CSV table of C-alpha atoms and ligand atoms in Angstrom, one decimal:
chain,number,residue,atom,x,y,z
A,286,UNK,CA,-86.1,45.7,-164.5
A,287,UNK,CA,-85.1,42.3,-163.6
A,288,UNK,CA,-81.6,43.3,-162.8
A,289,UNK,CA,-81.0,42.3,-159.2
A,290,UNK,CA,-78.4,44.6,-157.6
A,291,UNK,CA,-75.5,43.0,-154.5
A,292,UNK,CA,-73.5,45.2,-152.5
A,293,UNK,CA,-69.8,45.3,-153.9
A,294,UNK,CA,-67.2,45.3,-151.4
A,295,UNK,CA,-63.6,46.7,-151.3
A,296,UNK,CA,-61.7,46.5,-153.6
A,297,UNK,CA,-64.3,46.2,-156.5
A,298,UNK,CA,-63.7,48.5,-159.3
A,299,UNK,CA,-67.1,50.4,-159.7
A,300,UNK,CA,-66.2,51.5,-155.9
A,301,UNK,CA,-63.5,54.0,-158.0
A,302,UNK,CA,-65.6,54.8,-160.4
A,303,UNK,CA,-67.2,58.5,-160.6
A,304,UNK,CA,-70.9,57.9,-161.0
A,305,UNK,CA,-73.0,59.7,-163.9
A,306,UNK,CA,-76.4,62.6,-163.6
A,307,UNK,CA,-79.4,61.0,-164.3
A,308,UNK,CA,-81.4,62.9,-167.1
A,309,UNK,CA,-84.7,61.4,-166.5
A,310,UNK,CA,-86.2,59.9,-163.5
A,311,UNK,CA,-87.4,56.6,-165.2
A,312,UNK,CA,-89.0,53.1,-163.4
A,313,UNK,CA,-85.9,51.9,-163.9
A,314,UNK,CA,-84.5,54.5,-161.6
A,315,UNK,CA,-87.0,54.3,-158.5
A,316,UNK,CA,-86.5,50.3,-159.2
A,317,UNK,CA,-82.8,50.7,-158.4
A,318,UNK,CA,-83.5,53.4,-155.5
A,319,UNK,CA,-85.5,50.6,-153.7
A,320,UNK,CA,-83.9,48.0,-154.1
A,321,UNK,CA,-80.9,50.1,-152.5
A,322,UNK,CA,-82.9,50.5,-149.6
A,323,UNK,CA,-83.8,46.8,-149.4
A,324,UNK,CA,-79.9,46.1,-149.6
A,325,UNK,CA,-79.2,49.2,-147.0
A,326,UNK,CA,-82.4,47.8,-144.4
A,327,UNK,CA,-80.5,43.7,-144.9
A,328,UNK,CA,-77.3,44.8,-143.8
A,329,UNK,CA,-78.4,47.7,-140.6
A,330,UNK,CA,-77.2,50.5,-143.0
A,331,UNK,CA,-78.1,54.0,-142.3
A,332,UNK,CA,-76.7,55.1,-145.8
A,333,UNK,CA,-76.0,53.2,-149.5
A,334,UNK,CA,-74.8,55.0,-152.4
A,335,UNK,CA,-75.4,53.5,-156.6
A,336,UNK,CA,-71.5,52.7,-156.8
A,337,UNK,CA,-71.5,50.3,-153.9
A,338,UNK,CA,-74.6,48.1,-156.1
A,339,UNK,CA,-72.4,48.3,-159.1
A,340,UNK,CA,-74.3,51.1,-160.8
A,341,UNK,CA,-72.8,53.9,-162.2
A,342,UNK,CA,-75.9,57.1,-161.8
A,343,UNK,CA,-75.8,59.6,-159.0
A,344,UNK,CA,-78.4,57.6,-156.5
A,345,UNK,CA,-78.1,57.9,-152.9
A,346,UNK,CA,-80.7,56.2,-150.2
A,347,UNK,CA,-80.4,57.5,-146.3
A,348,UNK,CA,-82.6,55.9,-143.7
A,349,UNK,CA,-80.9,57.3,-140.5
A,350,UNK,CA,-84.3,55.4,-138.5
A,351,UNK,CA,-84.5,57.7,-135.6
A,352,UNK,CA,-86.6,55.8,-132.6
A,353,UNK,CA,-86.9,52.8,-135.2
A,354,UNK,CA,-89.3,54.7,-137.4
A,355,UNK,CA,-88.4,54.4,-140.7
A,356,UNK,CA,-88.1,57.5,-143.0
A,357,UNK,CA,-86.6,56.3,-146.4
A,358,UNK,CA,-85.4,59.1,-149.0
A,359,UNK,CA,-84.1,58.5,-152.3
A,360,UNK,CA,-82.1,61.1,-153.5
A,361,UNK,CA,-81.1,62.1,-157.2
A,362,UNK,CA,-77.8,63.9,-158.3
A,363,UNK,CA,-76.8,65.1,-154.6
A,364,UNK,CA,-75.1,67.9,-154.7
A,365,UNK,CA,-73.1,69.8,-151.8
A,366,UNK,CA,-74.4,73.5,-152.6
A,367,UNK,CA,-72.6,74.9,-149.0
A,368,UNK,CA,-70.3,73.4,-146.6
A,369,UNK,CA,-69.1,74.9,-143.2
A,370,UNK,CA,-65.9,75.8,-142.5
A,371,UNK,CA,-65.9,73.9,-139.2
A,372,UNK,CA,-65.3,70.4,-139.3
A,373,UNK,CA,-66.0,67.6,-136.4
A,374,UNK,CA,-64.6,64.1,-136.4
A,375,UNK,CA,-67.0,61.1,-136.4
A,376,UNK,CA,-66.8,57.2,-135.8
A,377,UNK,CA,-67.8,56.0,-139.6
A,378,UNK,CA,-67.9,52.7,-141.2
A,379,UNK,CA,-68.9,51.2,-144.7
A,380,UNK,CA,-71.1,48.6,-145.9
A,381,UNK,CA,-68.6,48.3,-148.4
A,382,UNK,CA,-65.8,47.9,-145.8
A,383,UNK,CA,-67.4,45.4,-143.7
A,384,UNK,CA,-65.7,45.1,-139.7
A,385,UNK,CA,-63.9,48.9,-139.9
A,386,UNK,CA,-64.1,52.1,-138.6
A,387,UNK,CA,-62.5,55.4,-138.1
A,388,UNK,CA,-63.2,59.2,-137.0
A,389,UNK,CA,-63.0,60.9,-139.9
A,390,UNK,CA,-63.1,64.8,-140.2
A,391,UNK,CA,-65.8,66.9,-142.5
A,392,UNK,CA,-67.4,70.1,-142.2
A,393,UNK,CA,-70.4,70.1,-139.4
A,394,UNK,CA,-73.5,71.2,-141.7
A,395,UNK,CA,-73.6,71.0,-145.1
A,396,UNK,CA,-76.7,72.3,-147.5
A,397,UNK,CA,-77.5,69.7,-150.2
A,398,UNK,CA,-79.7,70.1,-153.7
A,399,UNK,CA,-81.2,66.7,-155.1
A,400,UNK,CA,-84.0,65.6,-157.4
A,401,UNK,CA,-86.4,63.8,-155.3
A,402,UNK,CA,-88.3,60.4,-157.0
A,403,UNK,CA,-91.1,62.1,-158.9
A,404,UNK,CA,-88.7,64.7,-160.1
A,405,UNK,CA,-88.8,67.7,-158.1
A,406,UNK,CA,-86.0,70.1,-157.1
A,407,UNK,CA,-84.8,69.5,-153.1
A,408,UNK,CA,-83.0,71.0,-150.8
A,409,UNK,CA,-81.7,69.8,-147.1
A,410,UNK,CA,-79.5,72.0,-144.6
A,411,UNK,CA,-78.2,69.4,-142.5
A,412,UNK,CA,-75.7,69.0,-139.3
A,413,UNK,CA,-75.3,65.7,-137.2
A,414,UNK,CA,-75.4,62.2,-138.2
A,415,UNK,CA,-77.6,63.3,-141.6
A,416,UNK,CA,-74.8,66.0,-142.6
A,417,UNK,CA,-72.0,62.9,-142.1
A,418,UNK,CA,-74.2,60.7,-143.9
A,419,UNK,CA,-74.8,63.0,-147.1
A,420,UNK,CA,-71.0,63.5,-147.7
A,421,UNK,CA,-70.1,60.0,-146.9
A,422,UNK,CA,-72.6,58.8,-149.7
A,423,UNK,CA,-71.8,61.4,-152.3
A,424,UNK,CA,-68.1,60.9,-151.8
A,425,UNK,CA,-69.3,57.4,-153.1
A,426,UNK,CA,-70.7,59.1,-156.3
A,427,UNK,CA,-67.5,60.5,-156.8
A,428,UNK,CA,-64.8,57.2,-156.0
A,429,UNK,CA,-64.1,58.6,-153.0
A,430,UNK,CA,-64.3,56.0,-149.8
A,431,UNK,CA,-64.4,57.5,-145.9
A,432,UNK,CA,-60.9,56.2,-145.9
A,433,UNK,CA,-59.3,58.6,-148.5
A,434,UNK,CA,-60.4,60.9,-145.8
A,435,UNK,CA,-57.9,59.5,-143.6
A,436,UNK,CA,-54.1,60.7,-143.1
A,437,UNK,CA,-51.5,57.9,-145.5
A,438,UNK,CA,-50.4,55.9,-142.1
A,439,UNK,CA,-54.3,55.7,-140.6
A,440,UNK,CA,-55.7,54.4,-144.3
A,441,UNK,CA,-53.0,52.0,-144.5
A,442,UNK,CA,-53.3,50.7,-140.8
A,443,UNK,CA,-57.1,50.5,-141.4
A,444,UNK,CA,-56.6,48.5,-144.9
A,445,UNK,CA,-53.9,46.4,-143.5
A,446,UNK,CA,-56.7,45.1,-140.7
A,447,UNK,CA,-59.5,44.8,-143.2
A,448,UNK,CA,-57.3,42.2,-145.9
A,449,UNK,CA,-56.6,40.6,-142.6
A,450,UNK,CA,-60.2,40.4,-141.9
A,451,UNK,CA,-61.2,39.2,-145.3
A,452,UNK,CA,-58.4,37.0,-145.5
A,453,UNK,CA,-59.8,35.2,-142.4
A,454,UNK,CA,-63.6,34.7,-143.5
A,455,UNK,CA,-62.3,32.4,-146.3
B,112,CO,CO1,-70.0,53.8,-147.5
Protein backbone atom coordinates (compact mmCIF):
# COMPACT_ATOMS: atom_id res chain seq x y z
CA UNK A 1 0.00 0.00 0.00
CA UNK A 2 1.44 3.28 -0.82
CA UNK A 3 -1.31 5.18 0.88
CA UNK A 4 0.29 7.26 3.55
CA UNK A 5 -2.20 7.85 6.40
CA UNK A 6 -2.17 11.82 8.61
CA UNK A 7 -3.99 12.24 11.78
CA UNK A 8 -7.31 14.21 11.07
CA UNK A 9 -8.13 16.67 13.49
CA UNK A 10 -11.50 18.13 14.77
CA UNK A 11 -13.77 18.89 12.97
CA UNK A 12 -12.89 16.50 9.98
CA UNK A 13 -15.71 14.61 8.74
CA UNK A 14 -14.42 10.92 8.87
CA UNK A 15 -14.14 11.79 12.85
CA UNK A 16 -18.30 11.34 12.56
CA UNK A 17 -18.24 8.62 10.59
CA UNK A 18 -19.14 4.97 12.00
CA UNK A 19 -16.24 2.81 10.84
CA UNK A 20 -16.95 -0.65 8.98
CA UNK A 21 -15.89 -4.85 10.28
CA UNK A 22 -13.16 -5.92 8.51
CA UNK A 23 -13.86 -9.32 6.72
CA UNK A 24 -10.36 -10.43 6.04
CA UNK A 25 -7.21 -9.55 7.75
CA UNK A 26 -5.25 -8.52 4.50
CA UNK A 27 -1.43 -6.74 4.18
CA UNK A 28 -3.28 -3.94 3.50
CA UNK A 29 -4.74 -4.15 6.93
CA UNK A 30 -1.57 -4.77 9.28
CA UNK A 31 0.00 -1.90 6.76
CA UNK A 32 -2.56 0.57 8.12
CA UNK A 33 -2.34 -0.95 11.77
CA UNK A 34 1.35 0.17 11.71
CA UNK A 35 1.42 2.90 10.41
CA UNK A 36 -1.24 3.92 13.16
CA UNK A 37 1.20 3.13 15.60
CA UNK A 38 3.99 5.08 13.87
CA UNK A 39 1.44 8.13 13.82
CA UNK A 40 0.32 7.18 17.66
CA UNK A 41 4.49 6.80 18.83
CA UNK A 42 5.15 10.70 16.68
CA UNK A 43 2.64 12.46 18.52
CA UNK A 44 3.25 10.62 22.52
CA UNK A 45 -0.19 8.80 22.03
CA UNK A 46 -1.14 5.98 24.22
CA UNK A 47 -4.20 5.19 21.87
CA UNK A 48 -5.25 5.91 17.94
CA UNK A 49 -8.31 4.61 16.41
CA UNK A 50 -8.83 4.10 12.00
CA UNK A 51 -11.28 7.16 11.91
CA UNK A 52 -8.78 9.64 13.31
CA UNK A 53 -6.28 8.44 9.87
CA UNK A 54 -9.19 8.91 7.72
CA UNK A 55 -10.04 5.28 7.33
CA UNK A 56 -13.26 3.96 7.73
CA UNK A 57 -12.56 -0.19 9.14
CA UNK A 58 -12.81 -1.00 12.84
CA UNK A 59 -8.77 -0.67 13.71
CA UNK A 60 -7.62 0.34 17.00
CA UNK A 61 -3.69 0.52 18.11
CA UNK A 62 -3.01 0.95 22.17
CA UNK A 63 0.55 1.28 23.31
CA UNK A 64 -0.12 2.37 27.04
CA UNK A 65 4.21 2.00 27.39
CA UNK A 66 4.36 1.16 30.98
CA UNK A 67 8.12 1.89 32.39
CA UNK A 68 8.95 2.96 28.64
CA UNK A 69 8.74 -0.57 27.37
CA UNK A 70 6.88 -0.68 24.47
CA UNK A 71 3.97 -3.29 24.05
CA UNK A 72 2.12 -2.42 20.64
CA UNK A 73 -1.31 -4.28 19.97
CA UNK A 74 -3.36 -3.95 17.04
CA UNK A 75 -6.77 -4.73 17.48
CA UNK A 76 -9.50 -5.78 14.86
CA UNK A 77 -13.36 -5.19 15.29
CA UNK A 78 -13.20 -4.26 19.16
CA UNK A 79 -16.01 -5.05 20.71
CA UNK A 80 -17.27 -4.17 24.35
CA UNK A 81 -18.67 -7.75 25.33
CA UNK A 82 -19.19 -6.51 29.34
CA UNK A 83 -19.07 -3.28 30.98
CA UNK A 84 -19.35 -2.54 34.78
CA UNK A 85 -21.91 -0.75 36.25
CA UNK A 86 -19.52 1.50 38.22
CA UNK A 87 -18.12 4.27 36.47
CA UNK A 88 -14.89 6.51 37.49
CA UNK A 89 -14.00 9.81 36.05
CA UNK A 90 -10.64 10.29 34.21
CA UNK A 91 -8.39 13.28 32.83
CA UNK A 92 -8.63 12.38 28.85
CA UNK A 93 -7.42 14.03 25.86
CA UNK A 94 -7.30 13.39 21.98
CA UNK A 95 -4.87 13.38 19.37
CA UNK A 96 -7.55 14.52 17.40
CA UNK A 97 -8.27 17.46 19.85
CA UNK A 98 -4.85 18.63 20.26
CA UNK A 99 -4.33 21.18 23.73
CA UNK A 100 -7.74 19.75 25.62
CA UNK A 101 -8.80 17.72 28.34
CA UNK A 102 -11.53 16.72 30.54
CA UNK A 103 -12.62 13.97 33.25
CA UNK A 104 -14.90 12.11 31.56
CA UNK A 105 -17.08 9.24 33.28
CA UNK A 106 -17.18 5.38 31.96
CA UNK A 107 -17.61 2.23 33.58
CA UNK A 108 -14.29 0.99 35.61
CA UNK A 109 -13.57 -2.55 33.70
CA UNK A 110 -14.81 -3.45 30.65
CA UNK A 111 -14.20 -7.11 28.88
CA UNK A 112 -13.40 -6.59 25.13
CA UNK A 113 -13.42 -9.32 22.02
CA UNK A 114 -11.04 -8.39 18.98
CA UNK A 115 -9.40 -10.17 16.06
CA UNK A 116 -5.77 -10.02 16.71
CA UNK A 117 -3.24 -9.40 13.29
CA UNK A 118 -2.92 -12.94 12.15
CA UNK A 119 -6.56 -13.48 12.66
CA UNK A 120 -7.27 -15.05 15.84
CA UNK A 121 -10.19 -14.54 18.28
CA UNK A 122 -9.10 -12.22 21.63
CA UNK A 123 -10.30 -11.32 24.51
CA UNK A 124 -9.00 -8.60 27.34
CA UNK A 125 -10.77 -7.87 30.81
CA UNK A 126 -9.46 -4.69 31.50
CA UNK A 127 -9.78 -1.80 34.41
CA UNK A 128 -7.42 1.33 34.67
CA UNK A 129 -5.79 3.38 32.11
CA UNK A 130 -6.29 0.20 29.45
CA UNK A 131 -10.18 -0.04 30.28
CA UNK A 132 -10.35 4.07 29.54
CA UNK A 133 -8.30 3.57 26.64
CA UNK A 134 -10.38 0.70 24.84
CA UNK A 135 -13.69 2.72 25.06
CA UNK A 136 -12.12 5.97 24.20
CA UNK A 137 -10.86 4.29 20.90
CA UNK A 138 -13.94 2.31 20.05
CA UNK A 139 -16.11 5.23 20.74
CA UNK A 140 -13.92 6.53 17.72
CA UNK A 141 -15.11 3.46 15.61
CA UNK A 142 -18.47 4.53 16.23
CA UNK A 143 -18.31 8.85 15.67
CA UNK A 144 -18.27 9.20 19.03
CA UNK A 145 -15.39 11.77 20.56
CA UNK A 146 -14.57 11.74 24.58
CA UNK A 147 -16.37 15.04 24.44
CA UNK A 148 -19.96 13.70 23.56
CA UNK A 149 -19.26 12.19 26.82
CA UNK A 150 -19.40 15.39 28.41
CA UNK A 151 -22.67 17.26 29.93
CA UNK A 152 -23.97 20.26 26.85
CA UNK A 153 -22.29 23.30 28.92
CA UNK A 154 -18.66 21.30 29.61
CA UNK A 155 -18.55 20.19 25.64
CA UNK A 156 -19.28 23.56 24.65
CA UNK A 157 -16.84 25.31 27.10
CA UNK A 158 -14.25 22.70 26.01
CA UNK A 159 -14.96 23.42 22.07
CA UNK A 160 -15.22 27.05 22.61
CA UNK A 161 -11.26 26.89 23.99
CA UNK A 162 -10.11 24.51 21.36
CA UNK A 163 -11.44 27.07 18.05
CA UNK A 164 -9.72 29.47 20.25
CA UNK A 165 -6.70 27.48 20.28
CA UNK A 166 -6.73 26.65 16.66
CA UNK A 167 -7.67 29.93 15.74
CA UNK A 168 -4.35 31.14 17.31
CA UNK A 169 -1.78 28.58 15.69
CA UNK A 170 -2.58 30.28 12.29
CO1 LIG B 1 -9.15 10.07 20.68
Amino acid sequence: MDQTLQLQIYPKQCLREKSNEIIAITPRIINIGQQMLDIMYTNNGVGLASNQVGILERIIVIDLQIDDVKNPIILINPKIIKESKHKIPTEEGCLSLPGISEEVLRPDSVEVEYMDIKGEKQTIIADGLMCVCLQHEIDHLNGILFVDRLSNMKKKLILNKFNKLMKNKD
